[in-house]
mmCIF file of C-alpha atoms in Angstrom:
data_model
loop_
_atom_site.group_PDB
_atom_site.id
_atom_site.type_symbol
_atom_site.label_atom_id
_atom_site.label_comp_id
_atom_site.label_asym_id
_atom_site.label_seq_id
_atom_site.Cartn_x
_atom_site.Cartn_y
_atom_site.Cartn_z
ATOM 1 C CA MET H 1 56.178 124.179 38.175
ATOM 2 C CA THR H 2 57.711 126.491 35.562
ATOM 3 C CA GLU H 3 59.957 129.362 36.629
ATOM 4 C CA ARG H 4 57.787 131.727 34.623
ATOM 5 C CA PRO H 5 55.564 133.632 37.063
ATOM 6 C CA VAL H 6 51.880 133.340 37.713
ATOM 7 C CA LEU H 7 50.361 136.713 36.861
ATOM 8 C CA ILE H 8 47.560 137.922 39.123
ATOM 9 C CA ALA H 9 45.393 140.703 37.719
ATOM 10 C CA GLY H 10 44.555 142.635 40.863
ATOM 11 C CA ARG H 11 46.743 143.230 43.884
ATOM 12 C CA ASN H 12 44.862 144.796 46.794
ATOM 13 C CA GLY H 13 41.685 142.717 46.761
ATOM 14 C CA GLN H 14 41.275 139.949 49.316
ATOM 15 C CA LEU H 15 41.516 137.077 46.825
ATOM 16 C CA ALA H 16 44.482 138.642 45.040
ATOM 17 C CA ARG H 17 46.289 139.133 48.345
ATOM 18 C CA CYS H 18 45.636 135.546 49.391
ATOM 19 C CA LEU H 19 46.834 134.283 45.999
ATOM 20 C CA HIS H 20 50.026 136.305 46.266
ATOM 21 C CA ASP H 21 50.702 135.328 49.902
ATOM 22 C CA LEU H 22 50.231 131.614 49.208
ATOM 23 C CA ALA H 23 52.360 131.709 46.073
ATOM 24 C CA VAL H 24 55.202 133.354 47.988
ATOM 25 C CA LEU H 25 54.769 130.900 50.872
ATOM 26 C CA HIS H 26 55.202 127.998 48.450
ATOM 27 C CA SER H 27 58.119 129.646 46.628
ATOM 28 C CA MET H 28 56.063 129.980 43.464
ATOM 29 C CA PRO H 29 57.127 132.820 41.152
ATOM 30 C CA VAL H 30 54.307 135.355 41.118
ATOM 31 C CA VAL H 31 53.537 138.894 39.982
ATOM 32 C CA ALA H 32 50.448 140.774 41.165
ATOM 33 C CA LEU H 33 49.575 143.942 39.293
ATOM 34 C CA GLY H 34 47.330 146.657 40.703
ATOM 35 C CA ARG H 35 45.861 149.739 39.105
ATOM 36 C CA ALA H 36 49.119 151.699 39.301
ATOM 37 C CA GLU H 37 50.812 149.327 36.830
ATOM 38 C CA PHE H 38 47.803 147.732 35.189
ATOM 39 C CA ASN H 39 44.926 149.893 33.945
ATOM 40 C CA LEU H 40 42.095 147.490 33.152
ATOM 41 C CA GLU H 41 40.152 150.267 31.464
ATOM 42 C CA ALA H 42 42.927 150.791 28.903
ATOM 43 C CA HIS H 43 42.491 147.501 27.082
ATOM 44 C CA GLY H 44 44.993 148.266 24.349
ATOM 45 C CA GLU H 45 47.844 148.642 26.840
ATOM 46 C CA LEU H 46 47.443 145.273 28.555
ATOM 47 C CA ARG H 47 49.574 143.269 26.123
ATOM 48 C CA GLN H 48 52.558 145.593 26.366
ATOM 49 C CA THR H 49 52.437 145.325 30.162
ATOM 50 C CA ILE H 50 52.122 141.542 30.187
ATOM 51 C CA ASP H 51 54.600 140.587 27.449
ATOM 52 C CA PRO H 52 57.807 141.429 29.364
ATOM 53 C CA LEU H 53 56.611 139.364 32.339
ATOM 54 C CA ALA H 54 56.257 136.190 30.233
ATOM 55 C CA PRO H 55 53.743 134.636 32.654
ATOM 56 C CA SER H 56 52.947 130.942 32.712
ATOM 57 C CA VAL H 57 49.311 131.542 33.775
ATOM 58 C CA ILE H 58 47.073 134.587 34.110
ATOM 59 C CA ILE H 59 44.544 134.695 36.973
ATOM 60 C CA ASN H 60 41.973 137.472 36.713
ATOM 61 C CA ALA H 61 41.113 138.337 40.312
ATOM 62 C CA ALA H 62 40.182 141.942 39.536
ATOM 63 C CA ALA H 63 36.676 143.209 38.927
ATOM 64 C CA TYR H 64 34.248 146.073 39.385
ATOM 65 C CA THR H 65 32.485 144.920 42.552
ATOM 66 C CA ALA H 66 30.499 147.935 43.786
ATOM 67 C CA VAL H 67 27.161 146.163 43.430
ATOM 68 C CA ASP H 68 24.895 149.108 44.233
ATOM 69 C CA LEU H 69 26.994 151.748 42.484
ATOM 70 C CA ALA H 70 26.985 149.628 39.339
ATOM 71 C CA GLU H 71 23.296 150.436 38.919
ATOM 72 C CA SER H 72 24.343 153.991 38.020
ATOM 73 C CA GLU H 73 27.752 153.155 36.508
ATOM 74 C CA VAL H 74 26.622 150.598 33.970
ATOM 75 C CA ALA H 75 29.195 151.428 31.302
ATOM 76 C CA ARG H 76 32.126 151.226 33.722
ATOM 77 C CA ALA H 77 30.926 147.943 35.228
ATOM 78 C CA PHE H 78 30.714 146.358 31.773
ATOM 79 C CA ASN H 79 33.988 147.947 30.655
ATOM 80 C CA ILE H 80 35.874 146.255 33.491
ATOM 81 C CA ASN H 81 33.889 143.048 34.076
ATOM 82 C CA ARG H 82 33.298 142.196 30.418
ATOM 83 C CA ASP H 83 35.623 144.111 28.105
ATOM 84 C CA ALA H 84 38.772 144.136 30.246
ATOM 85 C CA ALA H 85 38.280 140.479 31.182
ATOM 86 C CA ALA H 86 37.952 139.589 27.490
ATOM 87 C CA ALA H 87 41.065 141.606 26.653
ATOM 88 C CA LEU H 88 43.060 139.750 29.313
ATOM 89 C CA ALA H 89 41.746 136.419 28.068
ATOM 90 C CA ASP H 90 42.694 137.360 24.515
ATOM 91 C CA VAL H 91 46.262 138.152 25.600
ATOM 92 C CA ALA H 92 46.490 134.770 27.337
ATOM 93 C CA TRP H 93 45.128 133.021 24.227
ATOM 94 C CA GLN H 94 47.654 134.778 21.982
ATOM 95 C CA MET H 95 50.438 133.753 24.367
ATOM 96 C CA ASN H 96 49.075 130.177 24.522
ATOM 97 C CA ILE H 97 48.890 130.142 28.307
ATOM 98 C CA PRO H 98 46.077 129.162 30.714
ATOM 99 C CA PHE H 99 43.600 131.782 31.856
ATOM 100 C CA ILE H 100 41.550 131.561 35.077
ATOM 101 C CA HIS H 101 38.699 134.024 35.507
ATOM 102 C CA ILE H 102 36.724 134.621 38.710
ATOM 103 C CA SER H 103 32.968 135.106 38.478
ATOM 104 C CA THR H 104 30.041 135.191 40.868
ATOM 105 C CA ASP H 105 26.855 133.636 42.179
ATOM 106 C CA TYR H 106 25.112 136.903 41.260
ATOM 107 C CA VAL H 107 24.676 135.657 37.686
ATOM 108 C CA PHE H 108 21.572 133.844 39.033
ATOM 109 C CA ASP H 109 18.260 135.341 40.140
ATOM 110 C CA GLY H 110 17.961 133.193 43.282
ATOM 111 C CA THR H 111 14.542 131.729 42.501
ATOM 112 C CA LYS H 112 15.717 128.119 42.395
ATOM 113 C CA SER H 113 14.901 126.149 45.540
ATOM 114 C CA GLU H 114 18.133 124.126 45.398
ATOM 115 C CA ALA H 115 21.798 124.954 44.900
ATOM 116 C CA TYR H 116 22.684 126.201 41.437
ATOM 117 C CA GLU H 117 24.577 123.954 39.028
ATOM 118 C CA GLU H 118 26.674 125.110 36.093
ATOM 119 C CA SER H 119 23.956 123.979 33.674
ATOM 120 C CA ASP H 120 21.285 126.224 35.228
ATOM 121 C CA VAL H 121 20.261 129.204 33.106
ATOM 122 C CA PRO H 122 21.618 132.485 34.507
ATOM 123 C CA ALA H 123 19.274 135.425 35.045
ATOM 124 C CA PRO H 124 21.033 138.214 36.955
ATOM 125 C CA LEU H 125 18.960 140.642 39.007
ATOM 126 C CA ASN H 126 21.368 143.556 38.894
ATOM 127 C CA VAL H 127 23.907 145.324 36.679
ATOM 128 C CA TYR H 128 26.862 143.814 38.509
ATOM 129 C CA GLY H 129 25.582 140.283 37.902
ATOM 130 C CA ALA H 130 24.773 141.089 34.271
ATOM 131 C CA SER H 131 28.268 142.496 33.711
ATOM 132 C CA LYS H 132 29.884 139.416 35.254
ATOM 133 C CA LEU H 133 27.714 137.093 33.159
ATOM 134 C CA ALA H 134 28.676 139.018 30.027
ATOM 135 C CA GLY H 135 32.292 138.719 31.169
ATOM 136 C CA GLU H 136 32.036 134.943 31.367
ATOM 137 C CA ALA H 137 30.804 134.724 27.781
ATOM 138 C CA ALA H 138 33.386 137.220 26.531
ATOM 139 C CA VAL H 139 36.243 135.398 28.272
ATOM 140 C CA LEU H 140 35.267 132.014 26.841
ATOM 141 C CA ALA H 141 34.858 133.532 23.376
ATOM 142 C CA ALA H 142 38.345 135.086 23.559
ATOM 143 C CA HIS H 143 39.989 132.050 25.198
ATOM 144 C CA PRO H 144 38.040 128.817 24.516
ATOM 145 C CA LEU H 145 40.204 126.901 26.997
ATOM 146 C CA ALA H 146 39.753 129.373 29.842
ATOM 147 C CA THR H 147 38.554 128.185 33.249
ATOM 148 C CA VAL H 148 35.804 130.320 34.788
ATOM 149 C CA ILE H 149 35.291 129.931 38.540
ATOM 150 C CA ARG H 150 32.010 131.098 40.040
ATOM 151 C CA THR H 151 32.191 131.601 43.791
ATOM 152 C CA SER H 152 30.142 133.262 46.516
ATOM 153 C CA TRP H 153 30.215 135.255 49.760
ATOM 154 C CA VAL H 154 34.013 135.566 49.871
ATOM 155 C CA TYR H 155 35.629 136.590 53.159
ATOM 156 C CA SER H 156 39.148 136.849 54.589
ATOM 157 C CA PRO H 157 41.181 138.817 57.152
ATOM 158 C CA TYR H 158 41.760 141.423 54.419
ATOM 159 C CA GLY H 159 39.807 144.295 52.977
ATOM 160 C CA ASN H 160 36.054 144.762 52.863
ATOM 161 C CA ASN H 161 33.940 141.673 53.450
ATOM 162 C CA PHE H 162 31.117 140.443 55.658
ATOM 163 C CA VAL H 163 33.314 139.108 58.462
ATOM 164 C CA ARG H 164 35.193 142.371 58.846
ATOM 165 C CA THR H 165 31.940 144.327 58.600
ATOM 166 C CA MET H 166 30.518 142.326 61.511
ATOM 167 C CA LEU H 167 33.666 142.975 63.542
ATOM 168 C CA ARG H 168 33.367 146.692 62.853
ATOM 169 C CA LEU H 169 29.664 146.816 63.732
ATOM 170 C CA ARG H 170 30.339 144.791 66.881
ATOM 171 C CA GLU H 171 32.317 147.710 68.260
ATOM 172 C CA ALA H 172 29.990 150.443 67.052
ATOM 173 C CA GLN H 173 26.501 149.202 67.932
ATOM 174 C CA PRO H 174 24.734 147.279 70.695
ATOM 175 C CA ILE H 175 22.305 145.725 68.192
ATOM 176 C CA VAL H 176 23.249 144.431 64.734
ATOM 177 C CA ARG H 177 20.433 143.691 62.293
ATOM 178 C CA VAL H 178 21.177 141.247 59.477
ATOM 179 C CA VAL H 179 19.112 139.774 56.639
ATOM 180 C CA HIS H 180 17.885 136.235 57.349
ATOM 181 C CA ASP H 181 16.193 135.276 54.059
ATOM 182 C CA GLN H 182 19.151 135.200 51.665
ATOM 183 C CA TYR H 183 21.060 131.900 51.449
ATOM 184 C CA GLY H 184 24.563 131.164 50.234
ATOM 185 C CA ASN H 185 27.916 129.439 50.760
ATOM 186 C CA PRO H 186 30.459 131.554 52.663
ATOM 187 C CA THR H 187 33.840 131.050 51.009
ATOM 188 C CA SER H 188 37.254 131.661 52.533
ATOM 189 C CA ALA H 189 39.454 133.624 50.124
ATOM 190 C CA LEU H 190 42.433 131.668 51.452
ATOM 191 C CA ASP H 191 40.764 128.337 50.617
ATOM 192 C CA LEU H 192 39.750 129.641 47.200
ATOM 193 C CA ALA H 193 43.254 130.949 46.495
ATOM 194 C CA SER H 194 44.796 127.596 47.443
ATOM 195 C CA ALA H 195 42.417 125.798 45.074
ATOM 196 C CA ILE H 196 43.116 128.244 42.230
ATOM 197 C CA LEU H 197 46.889 127.874 42.571
ATOM 198 C CA GLN H 198 46.483 124.105 42.629
ATOM 199 C CA LEU H 199 44.402 124.369 39.471
ATOM 200 C CA SER H 200 46.939 126.629 37.778
ATOM 201 C CA GLY H 201 49.608 123.983 38.301
ATOM 202 C CA ARG H 202 47.425 121.296 36.756
ATOM 203 C CA LEU H 203 46.651 123.503 33.773
ATOM 204 C CA LEU H 204 50.370 123.572 33.012
ATOM 205 C CA THR H 205 50.802 119.801 33.145
ATOM 206 C CA HIS H 206 47.469 118.307 32.070
ATOM 207 C CA ASP H 207 45.097 118.552 29.136
ATOM 208 C CA ARG H 208 43.482 121.988 29.448
ATOM 209 C CA ARG H 209 40.408 120.894 27.517
ATOM 210 C CA ALA H 210 39.178 118.830 30.470
ATOM 211 C CA MET H 211 39.412 121.876 32.753
ATOM 212 C CA ALA H 212 37.912 124.448 30.392
ATOM 213 C CA GLY H 213 34.542 126.078 30.923
ATOM 214 C CA ILE H 214 32.555 127.123 33.979
ATOM 215 C CA PHE H 215 32.909 125.590 37.436
ATOM 216 C CA HIS H 216 31.255 126.428 40.741
ATOM 217 C CA LEU H 217 33.632 126.544 43.691
ATOM 218 C CA ALA H 218 32.418 127.675 47.114
ATOM 219 C CA GLY H 219 32.785 126.711 50.750
ATOM 220 C CA GLN H 220 31.039 123.553 51.863
ATOM 221 C CA GLY H 221 27.790 124.064 53.725
ATOM 222 C CA GLU H 222 25.180 126.778 53.501
ATOM 223 C CA THR H 223 23.685 129.462 55.702
ATOM 224 C CA THR H 224 21.960 132.843 55.644
ATOM 225 C CA TRP H 225 23.640 136.190 56.196
ATOM 226 C CA HIS H 226 22.072 136.134 59.664
ATOM 227 C CA GLY H 227 23.377 132.615 60.282
ATOM 228 C CA PHE H 228 26.812 133.730 59.092
ATOM 229 C CA ALA H 229 26.765 136.656 61.537
ATOM 230 C CA GLU H 230 25.576 134.384 64.328
ATOM 231 C CA ALA H 231 28.506 132.022 63.727
ATOM 232 C CA ILE H 232 30.938 134.949 63.747
ATOM 233 C CA PHE H 233 29.632 136.307 67.050
ATOM 234 C CA ASP H 234 29.482 132.858 68.662
ATOM 235 C CA LEU H 235 33.129 132.214 67.826
ATOM 236 C CA LEU H 236 34.109 135.663 69.095
ATOM 237 C CA ALA H 237 32.202 135.119 72.339
ATOM 238 C CA HIS H 238 34.090 131.868 72.896
ATOM 239 C CA ARG H 239 37.296 133.885 72.579
ATOM 240 C CA GLY H 240 36.155 136.274 75.275
ATOM 241 C CA VAL H 241 35.281 139.079 72.881
ATOM 242 C CA ARG H 242 32.192 141.160 73.679
ATOM 243 C CA VAL H 243 29.471 140.705 71.069
ATOM 244 C CA PRO H 244 26.274 142.674 70.359
ATOM 245 C CA GLN H 245 22.706 141.485 70.181
ATOM 246 C CA LEU H 246 21.861 140.050 66.764
ATOM 247 C CA GLU H 247 18.473 140.748 65.173
ATOM 248 C CA ALA H 248 17.084 139.066 62.045
ATOM 249 C CA ILE H 249 15.441 141.218 59.371
ATOM 250 C CA THR H 250 13.948 140.550 55.947
ATOM 251 C CA SER H 251 15.299 141.620 52.571
ATOM 252 C CA GLU H 252 12.408 144.073 52.347
ATOM 253 C CA GLN H 253 13.668 145.759 55.507
ATOM 254 C CA TYR H 254 17.090 146.220 53.932
ATOM 255 C CA GLN H 255 16.568 148.290 50.793
ATOM 256 C CA THR H 256 19.484 148.619 48.376
ATOM 257 C CA ALA H 257 19.872 150.082 44.894
ATOM 258 C CA ALA H 258 20.621 146.628 43.468
ATOM 259 C CA ARG H 259 18.445 143.597 44.072
ATOM 260 C CA ARG H 260 20.171 140.554 45.626
ATOM 261 C CA PRO H 261 19.261 136.915 44.905
ATOM 262 C CA ARG H 262 17.487 135.127 47.764
ATOM 263 C CA ASN H 263 19.345 131.925 46.910
ATOM 264 C CA SER H 264 23.062 132.191 46.112
ATOM 265 C CA ARG H 265 23.912 128.582 46.907
ATOM 266 C CA LEU H 266 26.311 126.961 44.444
ATOM 267 C CA ASP H 267 26.649 123.225 43.828
ATOM 268 C CA SER H 268 30.420 122.623 43.679
ATOM 269 C CA SER H 269 30.239 118.885 42.940
ATOM 270 C CA ARG H 270 31.395 119.259 39.325
ATOM 271 C CA ALA H 271 34.624 120.951 40.459
ATOM 272 C CA GLU H 272 35.258 118.046 42.803
ATOM 273 C CA ARG H 273 34.424 115.478 40.136
ATOM 274 C CA VAL H 274 36.321 117.037 37.214
ATOM 275 C CA LEU H 275 39.043 119.113 38.864
ATOM 276 C CA GLY H 276 39.495 117.040 42.012
ATOM 277 C CA ILE H 277 39.024 120.197 44.115
ATOM 278 C CA ARG H 278 36.734 120.552 47.127
ATOM 279 C CA LEU H 279 36.834 123.492 49.517
ATOM 280 C CA PRO H 280 36.593 122.935 53.296
ATOM 281 C CA SER H 281 33.548 123.646 55.444
ATOM 282 C CA TRP H 282 32.902 127.368 55.748
ATOM 283 C CA ARG H 283 32.539 127.028 59.521
ATOM 284 C CA CYS H 284 36.013 125.549 59.942
ATOM 285 C CA SER H 285 37.553 128.157 57.674
ATOM 286 C CA LEU H 286 35.725 130.953 59.473
ATOM 287 C CA GLU H 287 37.358 129.883 62.724
ATOM 288 C CA THR H 288 40.782 130.084 61.069
ATOM 289 C CA CYS H 289 39.988 133.539 59.714
ATOM 290 C CA LEU H 290 38.865 134.810 63.118
ATOM 291 C CA ASP H 291 41.978 133.359 64.737
ATOM 292 C CA GLN H 292 44.052 135.513 62.391
ATOM 293 C CA LEU H 293 41.976 138.617 63.038
ATOM 294 C CA VAL H 294 41.787 138.251 66.812
ATOM 295 C CA GLU H 295 45.464 137.369 67.202
ATOM 296 C CA GLY H 296 46.432 140.402 65.139
ATOM 297 C CA GLY H 297 43.844 142.651 66.765
ATOM 298 C CA ILE H 298 40.380 143.287 65.358
ATOM 299 C CA ASP H 299 41.515 146.541 63.723
ATOM 300 C CA ALA H 300 44.960 145.327 62.715
ATOM 301 C CA GLU H 301 44.152 145.466 58.994
ATOM 302 C CA ARG H 302 43.559 149.211 58.888
ATOM 303 C CA ASN H 303 46.481 149.667 56.543
ATOM 304 C CA SER H 304 46.684 151.576 53.295
ATOM 305 C CA ALA H 305 45.816 148.592 51.118
ATOM 306 C CA GLY H 306 42.727 147.824 53.173
ATOM 307 C CA TRP H 307 41.508 151.406 52.990
ATOM 308 C CA ARG H 308 42.212 151.566 49.241
ATOM 309 C CA GLN H 309 40.030 148.542 48.686
ATOM 310 C CA ARG H 310 37.159 149.911 50.730
ATOM 311 C CA ASN H 311 37.203 153.109 48.677
ATOM 312 C CA SER H 312 37.748 151.544 45.266
ATOM 313 C CA THR H 313 35.319 150.093 42.765
ATOM 314 C CA VAL H 314 38.093 148.045 41.182
ATOM 315 C CA SER H 315 39.067 145.322 43.630
ATOM 316 C CA ASN H 316 38.789 141.660 44.361
ATOM 317 C CA HIS H 317 35.676 139.762 43.367
ATOM 318 C CA GLU H 318 32.773 139.902 45.847
ATOM 319 C CA SER H 319 34.184 142.550 48.162
ATOM 320 C CA GLY H 320 31.471 144.792 49.536
ATOM 321 C CA GLN H 321 28.541 142.486 48.866
ATOM 322 C CA GLN H 322 27.611 141.890 52.487
ATOM 323 C CA ALA H 323 23.924 142.042 53.367
ATOM 324 C CA ALA H 324 24.139 143.693 56.802
ATOM 325 C CA THR H 325 22.329 146.975 57.262
ATOM 326 C CA ALA H 326 24.676 149.922 57.158
ATOM 327 C CA ASP H 327 22.872 152.141 59.668
ATOM 328 C CA LEU H 328 22.574 149.836 62.677
#
């Protein structure tokens, strides 16, 4: 691996944090830039920030992820998810370095009865999904050899995600009501980060053309949001943690500003076939995540970075997209 650093766009989001932690663990030179040093909405300033760092690879793990708020902040969602992503990709293309961009299952409308493949026609239901789909096209136009990774239902011990939401609701309410008719692939941010760093190494040593384009990469296995919550509470109960009663509700009973796809399942077989990358079972990875949270204390992550992410619309991909009701 080159001594030039991997540059991570984003710093406080759960995927960005996992990328940074793993890179440091493996003695890989890495720089993660947050909003203080790296204003994604000032596209013209990106090159002057990146040039002195001389990165070997750029990983775009930053995005506007406030799914419901995006319905009323359309311009900002597109400015960050499309225009800023394209500007970053253009810088990487000018510097002749690999560019990895993170996208989402929300580019699909969820009407397909099977898992979505890369060849399926996108049809986003909400502004967030539309902005991410536009970002994919803009990135590939700016950097024809870019690798776009679509993932889904990302969780980790960090920040704002479904697992941490369930842990918070567990303490606050005797009954937790969760949607049971939306399907997807829960994805550990740590697993995803490991795969992305592995891919970044290959992009530096192999023909980038074979790894260019769009790939689906999500945890193995599928479930509903209710099934995900059930697995979380079952694992907590086995650890002696008190858990609430879990109640299944329909999407119609959980009204949000932005519509969510009923089917978010992604077929990751192309990533395994072409990239040689396959993520572990979401159930196994969930157990690892809960081990970290329980050992450190359920509320151990209430640090400044965690609170910044919960209150920011610019953070790691997929944060804040959980389908639990907020008023349980």
